Every structure is written in C-alpha cells, then in structure tokens.
Tab-separated table of C-alpha atoms in Angstrom:
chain	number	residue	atom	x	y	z
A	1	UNK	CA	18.234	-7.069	-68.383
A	2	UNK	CA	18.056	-4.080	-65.752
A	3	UNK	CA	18.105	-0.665	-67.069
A	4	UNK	CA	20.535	1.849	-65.462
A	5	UNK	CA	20.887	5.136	-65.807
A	6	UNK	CA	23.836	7.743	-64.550
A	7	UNK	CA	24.173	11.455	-63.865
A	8	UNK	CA	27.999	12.759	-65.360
A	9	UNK	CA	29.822	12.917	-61.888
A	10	UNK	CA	27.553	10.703	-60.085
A	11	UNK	CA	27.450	6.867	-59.795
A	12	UNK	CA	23.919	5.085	-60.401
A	13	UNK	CA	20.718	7.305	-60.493
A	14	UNK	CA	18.086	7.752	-62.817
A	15	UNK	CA	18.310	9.874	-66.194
A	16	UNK	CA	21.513	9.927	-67.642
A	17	UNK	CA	22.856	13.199	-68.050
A	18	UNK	CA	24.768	13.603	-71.284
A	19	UNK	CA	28.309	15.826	-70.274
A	20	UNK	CA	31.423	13.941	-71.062
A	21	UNK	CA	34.997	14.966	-69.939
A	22	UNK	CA	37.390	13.039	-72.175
A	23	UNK	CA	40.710	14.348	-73.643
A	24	UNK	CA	40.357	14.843	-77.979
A	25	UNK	CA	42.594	15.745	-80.192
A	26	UNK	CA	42.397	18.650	-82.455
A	27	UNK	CA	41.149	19.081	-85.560
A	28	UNK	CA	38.248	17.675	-84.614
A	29	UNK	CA	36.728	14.260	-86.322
A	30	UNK	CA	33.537	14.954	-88.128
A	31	UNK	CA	31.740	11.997	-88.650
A	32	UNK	CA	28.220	10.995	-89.652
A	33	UNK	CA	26.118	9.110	-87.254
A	34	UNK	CA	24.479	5.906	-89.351
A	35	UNK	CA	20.709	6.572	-90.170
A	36	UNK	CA	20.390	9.332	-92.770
A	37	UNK	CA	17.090	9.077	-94.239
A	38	UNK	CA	17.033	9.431	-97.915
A	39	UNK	CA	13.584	10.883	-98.041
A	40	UNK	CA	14.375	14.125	-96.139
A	41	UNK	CA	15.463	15.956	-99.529
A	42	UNK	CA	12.596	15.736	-100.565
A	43	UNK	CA	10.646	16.433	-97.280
A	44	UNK	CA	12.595	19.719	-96.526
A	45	UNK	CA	12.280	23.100	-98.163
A	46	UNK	CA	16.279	23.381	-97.517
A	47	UNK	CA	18.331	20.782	-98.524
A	48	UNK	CA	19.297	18.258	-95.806
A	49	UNK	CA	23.140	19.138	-96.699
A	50	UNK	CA	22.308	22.797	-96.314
A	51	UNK	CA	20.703	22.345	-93.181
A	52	UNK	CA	23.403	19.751	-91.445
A	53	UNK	CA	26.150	22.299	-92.546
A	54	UNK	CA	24.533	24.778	-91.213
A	55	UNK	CA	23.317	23.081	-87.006
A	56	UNK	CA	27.155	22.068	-87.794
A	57	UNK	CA	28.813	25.104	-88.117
A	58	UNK	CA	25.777	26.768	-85.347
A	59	UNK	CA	27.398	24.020	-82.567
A	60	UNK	CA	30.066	24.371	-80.135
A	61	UNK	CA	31.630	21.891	-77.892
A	62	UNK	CA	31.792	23.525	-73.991
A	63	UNK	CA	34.969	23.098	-72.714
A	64	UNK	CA	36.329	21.799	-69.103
A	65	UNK	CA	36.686	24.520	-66.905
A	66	UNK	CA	40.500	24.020	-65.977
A	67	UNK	CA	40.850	24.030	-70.315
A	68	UNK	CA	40.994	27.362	-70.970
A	69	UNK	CA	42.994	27.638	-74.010
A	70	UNK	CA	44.180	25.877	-77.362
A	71	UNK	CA	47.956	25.373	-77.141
A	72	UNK	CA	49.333	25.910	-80.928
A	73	UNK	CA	52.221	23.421	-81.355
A	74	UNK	CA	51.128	22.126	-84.618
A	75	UNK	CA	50.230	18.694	-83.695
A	76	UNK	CA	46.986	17.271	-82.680
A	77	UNK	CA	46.176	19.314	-79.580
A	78	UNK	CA	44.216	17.897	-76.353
A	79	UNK	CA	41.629	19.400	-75.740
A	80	UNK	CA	38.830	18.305	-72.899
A	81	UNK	CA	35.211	18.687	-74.264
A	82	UNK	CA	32.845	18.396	-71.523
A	83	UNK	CA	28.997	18.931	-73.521
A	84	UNK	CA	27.934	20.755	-76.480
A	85	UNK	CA	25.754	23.686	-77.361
A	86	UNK	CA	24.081	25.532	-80.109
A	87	UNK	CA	24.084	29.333	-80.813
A	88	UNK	CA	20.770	30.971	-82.019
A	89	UNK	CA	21.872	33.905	-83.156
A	90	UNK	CA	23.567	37.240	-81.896
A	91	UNK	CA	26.317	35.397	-79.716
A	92	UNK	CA	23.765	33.634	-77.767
A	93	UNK	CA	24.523	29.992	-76.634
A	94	UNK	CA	22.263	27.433	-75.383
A	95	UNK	CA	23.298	24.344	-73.795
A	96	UNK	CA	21.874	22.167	-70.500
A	97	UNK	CA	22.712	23.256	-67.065
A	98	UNK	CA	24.156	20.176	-66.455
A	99	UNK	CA	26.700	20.957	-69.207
A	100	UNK	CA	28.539	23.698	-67.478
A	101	UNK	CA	27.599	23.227	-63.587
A	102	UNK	CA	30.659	22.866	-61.723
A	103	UNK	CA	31.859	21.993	-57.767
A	104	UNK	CA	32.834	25.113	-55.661
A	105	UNK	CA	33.546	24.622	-51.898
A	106	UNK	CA	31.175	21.348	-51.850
A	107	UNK	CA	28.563	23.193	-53.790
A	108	UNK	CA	27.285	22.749	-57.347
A	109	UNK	CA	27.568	26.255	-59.050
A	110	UNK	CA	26.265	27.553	-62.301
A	111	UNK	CA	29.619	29.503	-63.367
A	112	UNK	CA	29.554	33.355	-64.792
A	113	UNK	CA	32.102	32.548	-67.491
A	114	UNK	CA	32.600	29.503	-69.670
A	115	UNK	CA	34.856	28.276	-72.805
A	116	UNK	CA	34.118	27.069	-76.019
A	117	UNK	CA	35.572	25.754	-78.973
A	118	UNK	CA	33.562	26.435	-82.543
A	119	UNK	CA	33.451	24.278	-85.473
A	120	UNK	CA	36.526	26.405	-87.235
A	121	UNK	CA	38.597	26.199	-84.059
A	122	UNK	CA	38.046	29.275	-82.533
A	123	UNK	CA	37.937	29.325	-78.583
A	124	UNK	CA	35.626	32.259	-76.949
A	125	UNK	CA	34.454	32.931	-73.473
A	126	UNK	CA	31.186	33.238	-72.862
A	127	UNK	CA	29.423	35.077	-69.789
A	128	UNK	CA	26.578	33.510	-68.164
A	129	UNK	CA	22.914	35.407	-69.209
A	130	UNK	CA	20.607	32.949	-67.342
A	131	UNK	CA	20.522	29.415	-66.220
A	132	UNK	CA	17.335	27.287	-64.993
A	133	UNK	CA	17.547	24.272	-63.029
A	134	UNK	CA	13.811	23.231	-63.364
A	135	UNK	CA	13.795	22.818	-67.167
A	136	UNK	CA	17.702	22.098	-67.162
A	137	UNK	CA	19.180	25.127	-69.319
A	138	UNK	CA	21.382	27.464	-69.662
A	139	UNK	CA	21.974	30.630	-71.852
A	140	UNK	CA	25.291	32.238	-72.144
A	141	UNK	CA	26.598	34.973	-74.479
A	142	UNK	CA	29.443	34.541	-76.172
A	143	UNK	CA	32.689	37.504	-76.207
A	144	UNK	CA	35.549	38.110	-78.009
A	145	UNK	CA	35.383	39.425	-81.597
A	146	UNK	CA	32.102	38.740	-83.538
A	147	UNK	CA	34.311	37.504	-86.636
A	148	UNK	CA	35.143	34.607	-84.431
A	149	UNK	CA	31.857	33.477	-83.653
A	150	UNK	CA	30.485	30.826	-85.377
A	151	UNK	CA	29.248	31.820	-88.850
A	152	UNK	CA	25.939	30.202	-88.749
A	153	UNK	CA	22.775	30.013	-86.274
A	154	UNK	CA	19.433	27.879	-85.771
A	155	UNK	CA	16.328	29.210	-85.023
A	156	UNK	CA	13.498	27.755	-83.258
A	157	UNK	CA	10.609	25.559	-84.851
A	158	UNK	CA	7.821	26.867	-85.050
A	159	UNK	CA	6.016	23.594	-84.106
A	160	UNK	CA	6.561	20.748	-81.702
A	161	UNK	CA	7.441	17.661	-83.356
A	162	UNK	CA	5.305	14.393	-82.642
A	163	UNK	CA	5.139	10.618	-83.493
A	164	UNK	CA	7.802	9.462	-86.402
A	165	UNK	CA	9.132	12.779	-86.725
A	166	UNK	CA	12.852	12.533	-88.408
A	167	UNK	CA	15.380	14.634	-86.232
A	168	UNK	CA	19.078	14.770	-86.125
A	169	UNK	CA	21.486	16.099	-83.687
A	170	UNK	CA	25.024	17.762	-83.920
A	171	UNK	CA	27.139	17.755	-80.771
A	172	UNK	CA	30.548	15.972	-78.661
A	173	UNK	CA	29.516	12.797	-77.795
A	174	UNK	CA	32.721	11.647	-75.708
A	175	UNK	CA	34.148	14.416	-76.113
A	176	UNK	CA	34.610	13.905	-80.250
A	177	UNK	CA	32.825	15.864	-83.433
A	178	UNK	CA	31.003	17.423	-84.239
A	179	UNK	CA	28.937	14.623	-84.756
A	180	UNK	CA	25.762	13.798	-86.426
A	181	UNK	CA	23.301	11.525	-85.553
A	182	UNK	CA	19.874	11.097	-86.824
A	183	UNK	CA	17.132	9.187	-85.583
A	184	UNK	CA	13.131	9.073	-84.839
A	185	UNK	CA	10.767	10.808	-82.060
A	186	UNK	CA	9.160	8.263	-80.462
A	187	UNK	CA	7.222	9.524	-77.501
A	188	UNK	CA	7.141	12.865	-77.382
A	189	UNK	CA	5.494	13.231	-73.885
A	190	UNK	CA	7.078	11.209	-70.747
A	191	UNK	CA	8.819	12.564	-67.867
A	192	UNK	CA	12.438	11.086	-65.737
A	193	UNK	CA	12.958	12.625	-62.356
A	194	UNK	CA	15.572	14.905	-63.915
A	195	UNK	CA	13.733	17.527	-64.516
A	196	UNK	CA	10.324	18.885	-63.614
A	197	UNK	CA	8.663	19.025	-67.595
A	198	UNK	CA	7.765	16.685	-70.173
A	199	UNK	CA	10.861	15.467	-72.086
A	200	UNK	CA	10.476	13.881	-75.932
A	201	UNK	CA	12.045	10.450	-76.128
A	202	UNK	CA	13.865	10.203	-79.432
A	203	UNK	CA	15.153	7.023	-80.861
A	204	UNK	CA	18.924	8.039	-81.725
A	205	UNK	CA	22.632	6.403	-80.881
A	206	UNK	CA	23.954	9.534	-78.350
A	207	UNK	CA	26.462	8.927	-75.567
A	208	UNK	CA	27.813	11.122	-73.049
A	209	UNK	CA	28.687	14.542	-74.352
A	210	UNK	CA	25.692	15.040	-76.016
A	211	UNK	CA	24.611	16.853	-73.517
A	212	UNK	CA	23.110	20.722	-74.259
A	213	UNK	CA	23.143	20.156	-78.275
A	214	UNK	CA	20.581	20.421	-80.398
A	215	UNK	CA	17.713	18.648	-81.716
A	216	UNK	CA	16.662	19.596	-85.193
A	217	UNK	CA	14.192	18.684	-88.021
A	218	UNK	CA	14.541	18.587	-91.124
A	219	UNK	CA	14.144	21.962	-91.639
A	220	UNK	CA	17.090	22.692	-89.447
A	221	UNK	CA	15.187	24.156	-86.805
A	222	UNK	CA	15.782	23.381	-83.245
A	223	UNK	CA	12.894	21.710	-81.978
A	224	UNK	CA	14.897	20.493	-78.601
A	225	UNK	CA	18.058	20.280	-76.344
A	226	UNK	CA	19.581	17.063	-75.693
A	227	UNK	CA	19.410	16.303	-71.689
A	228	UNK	CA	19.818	12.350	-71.312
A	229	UNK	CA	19.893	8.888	-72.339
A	230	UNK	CA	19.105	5.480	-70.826
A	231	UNK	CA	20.804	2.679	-71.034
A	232	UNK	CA	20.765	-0.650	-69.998
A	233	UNK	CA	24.004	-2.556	-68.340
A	234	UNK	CA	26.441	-3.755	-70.165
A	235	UNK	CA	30.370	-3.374	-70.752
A	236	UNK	CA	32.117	-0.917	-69.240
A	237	UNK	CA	33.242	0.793	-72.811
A	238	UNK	CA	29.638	0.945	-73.690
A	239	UNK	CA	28.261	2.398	-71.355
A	240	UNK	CA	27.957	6.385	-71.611
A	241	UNK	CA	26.087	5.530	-74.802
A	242	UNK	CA	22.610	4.474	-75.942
A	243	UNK	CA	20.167	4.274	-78.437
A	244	UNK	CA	17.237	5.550	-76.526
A	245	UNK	CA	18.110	10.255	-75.621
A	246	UNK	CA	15.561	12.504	-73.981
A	247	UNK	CA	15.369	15.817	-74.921
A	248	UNK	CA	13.784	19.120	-73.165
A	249	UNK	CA	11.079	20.124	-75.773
A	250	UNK	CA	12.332	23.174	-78.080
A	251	UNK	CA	9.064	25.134	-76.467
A	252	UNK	CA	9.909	24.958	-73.031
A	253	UNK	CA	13.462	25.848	-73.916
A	254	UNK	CA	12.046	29.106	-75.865
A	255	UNK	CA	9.938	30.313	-73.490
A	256	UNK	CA	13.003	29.762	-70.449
A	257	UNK	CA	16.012	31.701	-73.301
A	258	UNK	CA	13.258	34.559	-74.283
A	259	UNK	CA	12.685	35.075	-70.638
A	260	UNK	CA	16.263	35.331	-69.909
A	261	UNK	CA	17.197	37.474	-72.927
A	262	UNK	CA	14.307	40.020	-71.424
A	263	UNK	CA	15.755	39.748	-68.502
A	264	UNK	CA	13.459	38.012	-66.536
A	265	UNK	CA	13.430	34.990	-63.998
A	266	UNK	CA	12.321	32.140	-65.906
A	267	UNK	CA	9.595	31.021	-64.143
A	268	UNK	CA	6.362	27.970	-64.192
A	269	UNK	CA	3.227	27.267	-62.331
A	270	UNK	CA	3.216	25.805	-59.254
A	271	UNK	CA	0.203	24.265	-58.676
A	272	UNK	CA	0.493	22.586	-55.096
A	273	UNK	CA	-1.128	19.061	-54.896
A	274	UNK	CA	-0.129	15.795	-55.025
A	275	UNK	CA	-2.106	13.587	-56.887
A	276	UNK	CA	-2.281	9.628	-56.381
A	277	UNK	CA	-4.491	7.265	-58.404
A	278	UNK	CA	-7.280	5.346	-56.818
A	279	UNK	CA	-9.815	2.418	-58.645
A	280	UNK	CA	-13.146	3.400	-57.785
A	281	UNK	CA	-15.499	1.473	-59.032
A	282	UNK	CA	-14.839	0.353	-62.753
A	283	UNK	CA	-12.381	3.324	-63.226
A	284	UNK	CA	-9.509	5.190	-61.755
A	285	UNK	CA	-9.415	8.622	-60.643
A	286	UNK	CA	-6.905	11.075	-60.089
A	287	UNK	CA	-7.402	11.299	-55.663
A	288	UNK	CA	-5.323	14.462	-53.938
A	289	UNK	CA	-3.072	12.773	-51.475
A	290	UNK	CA	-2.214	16.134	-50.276
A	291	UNK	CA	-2.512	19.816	-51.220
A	292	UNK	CA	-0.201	22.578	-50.417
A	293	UNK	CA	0.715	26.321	-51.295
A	294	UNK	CA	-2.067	27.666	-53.386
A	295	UNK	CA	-4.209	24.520	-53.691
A	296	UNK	CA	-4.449	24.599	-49.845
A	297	UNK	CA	-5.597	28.321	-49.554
A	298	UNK	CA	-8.197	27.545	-52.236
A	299	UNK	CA	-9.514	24.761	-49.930
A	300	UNK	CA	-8.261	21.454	-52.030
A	301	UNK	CA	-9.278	19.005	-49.000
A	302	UNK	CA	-7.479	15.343	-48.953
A	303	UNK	CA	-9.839	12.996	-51.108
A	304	UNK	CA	-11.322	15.336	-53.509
A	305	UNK	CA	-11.284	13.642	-57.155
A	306	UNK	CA	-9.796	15.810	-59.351
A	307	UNK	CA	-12.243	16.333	-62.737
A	308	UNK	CA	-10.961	18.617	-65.133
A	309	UNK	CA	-9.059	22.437	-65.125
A	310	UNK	CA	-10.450	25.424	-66.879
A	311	UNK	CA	-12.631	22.765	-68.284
A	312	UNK	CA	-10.169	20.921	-69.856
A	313	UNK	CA	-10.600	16.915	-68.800
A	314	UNK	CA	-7.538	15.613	-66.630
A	315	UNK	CA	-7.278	11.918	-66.726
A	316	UNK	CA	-3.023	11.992	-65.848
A	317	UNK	CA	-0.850	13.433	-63.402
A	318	UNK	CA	0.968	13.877	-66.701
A	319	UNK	CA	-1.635	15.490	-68.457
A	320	UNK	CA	-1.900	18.260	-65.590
A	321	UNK	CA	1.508	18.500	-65.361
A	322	UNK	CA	1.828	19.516	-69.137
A	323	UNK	CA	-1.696	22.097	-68.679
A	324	UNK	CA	0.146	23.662	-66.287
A	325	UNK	CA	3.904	24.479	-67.324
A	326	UNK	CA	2.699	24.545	-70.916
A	327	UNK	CA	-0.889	26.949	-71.487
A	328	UNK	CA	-0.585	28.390	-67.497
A	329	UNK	CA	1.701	31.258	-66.233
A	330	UNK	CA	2.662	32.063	-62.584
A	331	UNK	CA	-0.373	34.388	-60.937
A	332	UNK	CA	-2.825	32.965	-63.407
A	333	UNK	CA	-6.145	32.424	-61.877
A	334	UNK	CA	-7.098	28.839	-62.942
A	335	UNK	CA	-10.772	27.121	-62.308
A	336	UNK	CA	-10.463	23.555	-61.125
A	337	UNK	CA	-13.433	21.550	-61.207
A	338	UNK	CA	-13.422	18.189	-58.439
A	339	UNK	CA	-15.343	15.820	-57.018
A	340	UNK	CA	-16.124	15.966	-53.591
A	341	UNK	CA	-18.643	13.035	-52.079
A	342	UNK	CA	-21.725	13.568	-54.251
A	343	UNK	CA	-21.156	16.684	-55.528
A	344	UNK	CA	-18.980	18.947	-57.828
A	345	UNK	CA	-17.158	21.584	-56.813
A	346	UNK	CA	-15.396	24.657	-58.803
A	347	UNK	CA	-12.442	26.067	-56.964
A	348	UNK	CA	-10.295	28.664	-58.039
A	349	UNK	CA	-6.796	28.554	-57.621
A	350	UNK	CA	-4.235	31.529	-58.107
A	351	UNK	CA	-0.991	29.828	-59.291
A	352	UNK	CA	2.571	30.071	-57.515
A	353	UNK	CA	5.776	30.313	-59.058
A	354	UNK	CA	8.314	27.269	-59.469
C-alpha cells in the first residue's frame, strides 16, 4: 500500500495539510469522535465534560475568504469552513498558517483580516497580529464586540505530553462541528518536510479541516495545534481523512504567539550545517556534508564528525535539530565539540536567525 500525502490546494506532496473548503449548513452538527476513554474522569482534576465544553465553546471554525457573512433566512444556512482555531484568551486566535493563507496576484499571502464563526453562531473579523511560516502559525485578534466572542478560552500546558498520553481535539473537519475526536500520542518527536520543527504524531481519526485546532489533554490545556495527517491511498471519499495527525508541539507554538503578542519577530536558531551520516568503523557518525552561515565563519570544515553541543551528546540530525530550536535562541553563543582526524576540537559558534 503506498502512503500519500496532500497539501489543501495542491495535488500530491508530502504532509497533508489539514484546511478544508466544503459548503455546511448551519447550526452546526456537534458530534463526538469514537474513542472517549472512560478513565480520564478520574485522571483529570476537571471533569472531562467540563473540559470538552469548555476547548468546545474556546474553538472557531475560519471561514473562506469570499464568506464573509451569515445570511439569516431561517433555514439551514451555507456556510464554507475552511480550518479551525482556538482562542486563548483576550480575543486572541490561534490557528496554522496554512489555515488562512490565501492566492493574491500568483502569490501566497498571509491576509490582515479574516472571518470566523464561534460555537454560538457569532461571525467576527479578526486582524492579523503575527503569522510564522517556519513553525506554521498564525495569531490573529479577534474585533467586534467582546460579548460576541466566544465565552470560554484554553490555556497552555504547562508540560509537553509524551508516549500514551490521552489527547482530544475540537475543530471542522470537512468543514462540519465542532467536532471531537480523541485519540493517543504516539511519537512525540519526528519531523515531515512541512515545517522546519519537531511535530508529535498522535493516533486520532482527523480529516481535512482540522487544520489550526487544538490539541488538548485531559486537563483541557492545549498542548498542540493540529498541522497534518497522512494517509494512505484509497477511495476518493476517503481521502482528506486519516487516522494517523501531526501536530506542532504546544511549546513551540507558545514561544512563536508570546513573541508575537510582545511584538516581536518570532524567530529560531540557525545553525548552518548539513549533516549526513557515515559508518565508520562499527558505528555511524553524524559527518558535515557542508557548513554555511555561522558554522562556516566558526571554521566547521567538510568531514569534521560532529560529537556533542554545549556538551550535550548528538547522536541525530534530529536530536540537534530539537537542541537548537528548543534550549537555543538566535545570537546565542553555542560550544560545539567535533572530531577532526585524531583530534577534538571545540568551536564556538554564534547562532543566526531562521
């Protein structure tokens, strides 16, 4: 069976991003995604009602630009529901990048105002705060009167989940919901050529739509933002939905809204090598292919075996790759320690900016 996977607006590519554009009619279904575990009541200090009601209510579905309003004739209304997002409080809307880019004289564009609908039905505009393409999210803030806005926020974890962790997520898959889903971190560390961080890979039904909504414990915390799903061929029906979602880690997407809220450039480390692995011997090692930007100008050479940084053992491109956007700040001075012929070398690097 080959796997596929598709950006929204694109044919076959890898990492399926999760924005849907379907026409719904409104109210809005709310449905219950199968997989509720029974033990969470007992595992959460708020009860697993309180806390679904509550990422419910928190979620909004981002509308498609050329929707801009509700028509009120009573019926069940079309409306086109493009992604999803969650507000954290004060107005402020999260959601994926993906989830509100749109095409502007042959160029994709991150607008300055977007719509959405809220669980009650309200629509608001919402003016763009920040966006970042490297970690894939945005961060608007929402207008209109604050009675309108949704009654109910999410704040963020306070720890990363891992292994077996029970999650659930609240969003517009196909452009329907707000739906709930639950489901089960798997690994919570692997990487798709969507984005430039680690993503967690969550074991959860999610289709199309999905895409910018949250990821929360049991706790109702918002330990991540749904970015995209794999999925394998199959009917044509079936497939802008899977079983297997990958979702930016809540931490990354912290650090990128509290920069933006501060009104700063979101930014990460850039370190500047590219890293290949090599057998030597009985082992493999971690060879520079090539070394660029600040790795050049502290005098990286081709060949050097990279050992460890700020003496922290590197055995994975992946394991640097998480040092570095994760514990390391642009400018940061950072000690690298490699292997050059016979000998070790320390070389200090001063770190760019993504």
């Amino acid at each position: 069976m080959s796997m596929v996977t598709r950006y929204a607006g694109h044919s076959e590519t890898r990492g399926v991003r999760m924005s849907a554009e379907r026409s719904i009619f409104i109210g809005l279904v709310f449905f219950v995604g199968l997989g509720y575990f029974a033990g969470w009541e007992e595992a959460s200090a708020m009860p697993i009602s309180q806390a679904i009601e509550q990422a419910k209510v928190a979620t909004v579905g981002i509308l498609q630009a050329d929707q801009v309003e509700i028509p009120d004739n009573g019926y069940g209304l079309p409306v086109s529901i493009r992604g999803s997002g969650i507000h954290i409080g004060g107005g402020v809307i999260v959601t994926a990048r993906h989830a509100v880019e749109q095409t502007e004289g042959g160029k994709v564009i991150i607008p300055d105002t977007i719509h959405v609908v809220t669980d009650d039905l309200f629509e608001l505009p919402a003016t763009r705060q920040g966006a970042n393409a490297y970690l894939d999210v945005a961060v608007y803030q929402l207008q209109g009167p604050e009675s309108d806005w949704p009654q109910a926020h999410v704040m963020f974890a306070d720890e990363d989940v891992t292994y077996g962790d029970q999650v659930f997520t609240v969003g517009y898959p196909l452009g329907w919901g707000p739906a709930i889903n639950f489901g089960t971190t798997g690994n919570p560390n692997t990487f798709l050529p969507t984005v430039n961080s680690r993503l967690m890979q969550v074991d959860m039904s999610v289709c199309s739509g999905n895409s910018g909504g949250g990821l929360l414990n049991q706790h109702g915390q918002l330990v991540g933002l749904m970015h995209a799903i794999i999925q394998t061929e199959m009917q044509h029906d079936d497939r802008r939905c899977a079983r297997l979602a990958f979702v930016l880690p809540g931490p990354l997407v912290q650090r990128v809204v509290t920069a933006v809220l501060a009104g700063r450039v979101p930014g990460f480390s850039v370190l500047g090598i590219q890293l290949q692995t090599l057998r030597m011997g009985s082992r493999w090692a971690l060879v520079v292919a090539k070394a660029t930007g600040p790795s050049r100008h502290a005098g990286f050479q081709k060949g050097d075996v990279l050992v460890a940084i700020n003496d922290v053992l590197i055995t994975t491109p992946a394991q640097l790759k998480n040092y570095l956007i994760e514990r390391t700040e642009p400018g940061q001075v950072v000690e690298l320690k490699v292997q050059r012929g016979d000998s070790q070398e320390l070389l200090s690097v001063t770190l760019g900016r993504s």
